[in-house]
Short mmCIF file of C-alpha atoms (C1' of nucleotides) in Angstrom, two decimals:
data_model
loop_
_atom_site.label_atom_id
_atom_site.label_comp_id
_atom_site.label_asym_id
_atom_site.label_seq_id
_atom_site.Cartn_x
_atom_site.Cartn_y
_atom_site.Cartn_z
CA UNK A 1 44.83 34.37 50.21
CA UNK A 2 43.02 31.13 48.83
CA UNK A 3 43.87 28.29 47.41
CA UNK A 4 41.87 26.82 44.37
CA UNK A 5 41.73 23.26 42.29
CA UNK A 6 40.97 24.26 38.44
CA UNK A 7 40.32 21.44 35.98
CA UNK A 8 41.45 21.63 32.40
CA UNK A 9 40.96 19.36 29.43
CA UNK A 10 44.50 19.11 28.25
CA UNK A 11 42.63 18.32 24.76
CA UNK A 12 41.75 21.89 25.29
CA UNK A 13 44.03 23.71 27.03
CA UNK A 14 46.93 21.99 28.50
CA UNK A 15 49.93 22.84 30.98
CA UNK A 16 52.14 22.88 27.81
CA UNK A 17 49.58 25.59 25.85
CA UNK A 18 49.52 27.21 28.89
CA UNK A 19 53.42 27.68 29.03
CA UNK A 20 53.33 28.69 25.58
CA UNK A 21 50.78 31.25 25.99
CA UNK A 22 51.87 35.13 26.07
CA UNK A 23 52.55 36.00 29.88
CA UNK A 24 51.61 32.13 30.12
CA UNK A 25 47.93 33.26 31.50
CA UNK A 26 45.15 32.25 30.46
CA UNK A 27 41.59 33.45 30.36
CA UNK A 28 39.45 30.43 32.39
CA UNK A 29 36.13 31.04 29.92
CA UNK A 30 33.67 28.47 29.46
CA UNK A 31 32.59 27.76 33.10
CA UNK A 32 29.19 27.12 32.88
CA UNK A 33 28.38 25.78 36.61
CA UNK A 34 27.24 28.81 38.94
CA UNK A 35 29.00 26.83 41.81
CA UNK A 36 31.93 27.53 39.95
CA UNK A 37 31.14 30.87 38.37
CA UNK A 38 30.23 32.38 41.96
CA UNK A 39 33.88 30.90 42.93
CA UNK A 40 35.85 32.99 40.81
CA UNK A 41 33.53 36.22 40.60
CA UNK A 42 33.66 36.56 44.62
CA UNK A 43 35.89 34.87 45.75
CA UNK A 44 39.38 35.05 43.64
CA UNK A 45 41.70 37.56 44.06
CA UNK A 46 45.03 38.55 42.40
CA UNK A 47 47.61 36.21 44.16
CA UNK A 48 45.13 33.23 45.19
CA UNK A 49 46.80 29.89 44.66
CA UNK A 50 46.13 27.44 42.43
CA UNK A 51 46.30 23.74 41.62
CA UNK A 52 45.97 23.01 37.48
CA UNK A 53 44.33 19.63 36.76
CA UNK A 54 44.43 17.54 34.01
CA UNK A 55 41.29 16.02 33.34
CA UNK A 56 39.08 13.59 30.86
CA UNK A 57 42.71 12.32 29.63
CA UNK A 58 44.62 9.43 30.16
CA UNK A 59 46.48 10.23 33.15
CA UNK A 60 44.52 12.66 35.16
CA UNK A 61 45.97 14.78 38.01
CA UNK A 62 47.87 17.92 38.78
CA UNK A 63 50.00 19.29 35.89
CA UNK A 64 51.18 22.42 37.71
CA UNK A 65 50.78 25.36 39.88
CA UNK A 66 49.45 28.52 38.79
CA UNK A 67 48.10 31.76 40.16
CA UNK A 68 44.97 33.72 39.53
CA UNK A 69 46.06 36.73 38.06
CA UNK A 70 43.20 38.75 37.20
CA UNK A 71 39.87 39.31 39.27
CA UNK A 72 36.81 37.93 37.66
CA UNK A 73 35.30 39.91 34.38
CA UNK A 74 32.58 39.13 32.03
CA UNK A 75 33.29 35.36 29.57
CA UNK A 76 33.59 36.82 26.57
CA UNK A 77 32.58 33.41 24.71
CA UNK A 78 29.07 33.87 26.48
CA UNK A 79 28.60 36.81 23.78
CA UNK A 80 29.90 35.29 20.81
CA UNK A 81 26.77 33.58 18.90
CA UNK A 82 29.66 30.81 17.13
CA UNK A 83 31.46 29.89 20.27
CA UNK A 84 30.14 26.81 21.75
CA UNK A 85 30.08 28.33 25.29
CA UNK A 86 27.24 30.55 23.63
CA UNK A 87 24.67 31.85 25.97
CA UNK A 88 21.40 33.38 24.35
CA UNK A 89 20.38 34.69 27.65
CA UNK A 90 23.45 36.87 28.29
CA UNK A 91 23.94 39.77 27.44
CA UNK A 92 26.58 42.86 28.24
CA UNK A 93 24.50 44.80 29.89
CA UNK A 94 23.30 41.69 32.16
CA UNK A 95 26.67 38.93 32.11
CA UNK A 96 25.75 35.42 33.19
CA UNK A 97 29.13 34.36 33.36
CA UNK A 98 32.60 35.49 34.60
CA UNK A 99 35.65 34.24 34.51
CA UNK A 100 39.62 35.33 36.12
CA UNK A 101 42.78 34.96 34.21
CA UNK A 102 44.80 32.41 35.60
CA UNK A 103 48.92 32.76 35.17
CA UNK A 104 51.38 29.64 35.27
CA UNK A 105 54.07 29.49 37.89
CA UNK A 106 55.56 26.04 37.31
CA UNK A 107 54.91 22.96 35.49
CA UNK A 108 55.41 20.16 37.65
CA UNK A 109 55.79 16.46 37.37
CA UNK A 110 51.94 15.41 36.87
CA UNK A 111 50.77 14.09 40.69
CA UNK A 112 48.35 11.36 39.28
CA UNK A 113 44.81 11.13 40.91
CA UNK A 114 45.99 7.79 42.24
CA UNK A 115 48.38 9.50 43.76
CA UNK A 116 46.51 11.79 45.48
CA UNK A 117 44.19 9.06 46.86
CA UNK A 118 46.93 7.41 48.14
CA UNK A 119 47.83 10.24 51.26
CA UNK A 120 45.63 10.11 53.87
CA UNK A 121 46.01 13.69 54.18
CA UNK A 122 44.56 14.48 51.00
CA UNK A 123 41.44 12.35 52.15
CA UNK A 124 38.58 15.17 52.33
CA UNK A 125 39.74 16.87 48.86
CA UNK A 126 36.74 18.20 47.60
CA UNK A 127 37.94 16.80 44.00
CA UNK A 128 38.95 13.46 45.68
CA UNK A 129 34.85 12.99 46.42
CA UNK A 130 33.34 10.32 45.13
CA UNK A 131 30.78 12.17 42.71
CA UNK A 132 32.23 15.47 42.38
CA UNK A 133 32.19 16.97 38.89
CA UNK A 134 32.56 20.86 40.12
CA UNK A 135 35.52 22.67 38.03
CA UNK A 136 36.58 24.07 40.54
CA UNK A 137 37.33 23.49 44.06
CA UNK A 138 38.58 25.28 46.90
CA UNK A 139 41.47 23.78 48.34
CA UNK A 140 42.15 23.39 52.44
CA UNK A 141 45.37 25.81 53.08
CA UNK A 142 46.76 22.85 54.82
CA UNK A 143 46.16 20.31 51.58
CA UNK A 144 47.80 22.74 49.65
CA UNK A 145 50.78 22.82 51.52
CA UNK A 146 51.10 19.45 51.95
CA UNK A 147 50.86 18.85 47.94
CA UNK A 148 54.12 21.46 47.92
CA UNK A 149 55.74 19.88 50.17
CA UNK A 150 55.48 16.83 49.63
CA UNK A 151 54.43 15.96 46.15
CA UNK A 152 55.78 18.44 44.13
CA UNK A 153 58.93 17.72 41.86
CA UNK A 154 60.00 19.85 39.00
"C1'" DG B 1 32.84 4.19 24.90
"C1'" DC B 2 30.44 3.09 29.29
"C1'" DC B 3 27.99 4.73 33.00
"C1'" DA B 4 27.30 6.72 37.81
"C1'" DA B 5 26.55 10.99 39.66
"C1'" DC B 6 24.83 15.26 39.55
"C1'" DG B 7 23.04 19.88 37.56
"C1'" DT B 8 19.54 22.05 34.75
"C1'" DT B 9 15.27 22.45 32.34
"C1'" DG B 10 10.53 22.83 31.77
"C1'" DG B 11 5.79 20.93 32.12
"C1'" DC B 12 2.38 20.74 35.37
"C1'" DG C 1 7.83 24.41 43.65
"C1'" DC C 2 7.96 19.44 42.43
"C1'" DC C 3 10.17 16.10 39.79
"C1'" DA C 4 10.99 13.41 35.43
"C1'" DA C 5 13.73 13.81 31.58
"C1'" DC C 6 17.70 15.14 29.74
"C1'" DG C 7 22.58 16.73 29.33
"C1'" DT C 8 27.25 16.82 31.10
"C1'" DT C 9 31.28 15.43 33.67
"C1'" DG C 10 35.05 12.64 34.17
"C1'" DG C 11 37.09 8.29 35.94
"C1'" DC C 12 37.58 3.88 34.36
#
DNA sequence: GCCAACGTTGGC
DNA sequence: GCCAACGTTGGC
């Protein structure tokens, strides 16, 4: 069992569209960064934890936890010549790009990135380095543990 | 909206 | 296979 950091636009897909989506899962399409892609396709199973992070808004941070509930299949927006996550190289035969479903377990009052910053704990966060753009992270066992313990409030 | 950091592209 | 140019990310 893993545990994983996924970043969302909440201009795109928020913890509240999440909520309101059937089974509240999502399909994470649009990854576009192998780093990423390679995450998901071998490494996420059914079960694996997750962080869901707000980002690019006004108050970035952790919105909620979530769980990946599907194993990694083809990005269907890869295929689709008027979806902006269009890729001309792709095809079905040869994918370029995978993505899991990811399921909500619990909104949670947002832990702001200033927050996070502030626990020395949280210190070698992979999303906490200075630089780091990657959608997704893995997260340290004992970080995510921590975060439950500690700085999660319904 | 600025811009630092970083990934990708493509000419050579 | 190097590396300059370009595009994107995401905090501020």
């Amino acid at each position: 069992m893993r545990y994983w950091l996924m970043k969302s636009e909440p201009a795109d897909v928020s913890i509240d569209d999440l909520a309101s989506f059937p089974e509240r899962s999502v399909a994470w399409y649009g990854v576009r960064n192998y780093q990423a892609r390679n995450f998901m396709r071998d490494q996420m199973k059914v079960g694996d934890g997750v962080l869901f992070y707000h980002s690019n808004c006004k108050v970035p941070g952790i919105a909620g936890i979530a769980k990946v509930s599907s194993v990694a299949y083809p990005d269907a927006t890869q295929f689709d010549k008027h979806n902006k996550y269009f890729d001309p190289k792709a095809t079905p035969e040869q994918p370029r790009w995978f993505n899991v479903d990811v399921q909500l377990v619990q909104k949670i009052e947002i832990i702001p990135l200033d927050e996070l910053r502030a626990h020395e704990t949280l210190a070698n966060m992979r999303t906490l380095q200075r630089g780091n753009r990657l959608s997704i992270t893995p997260v340290d066992p004992a970080e995510w543990k921590y975060i439950l313990k500690n700085l999660v409030s319904a």
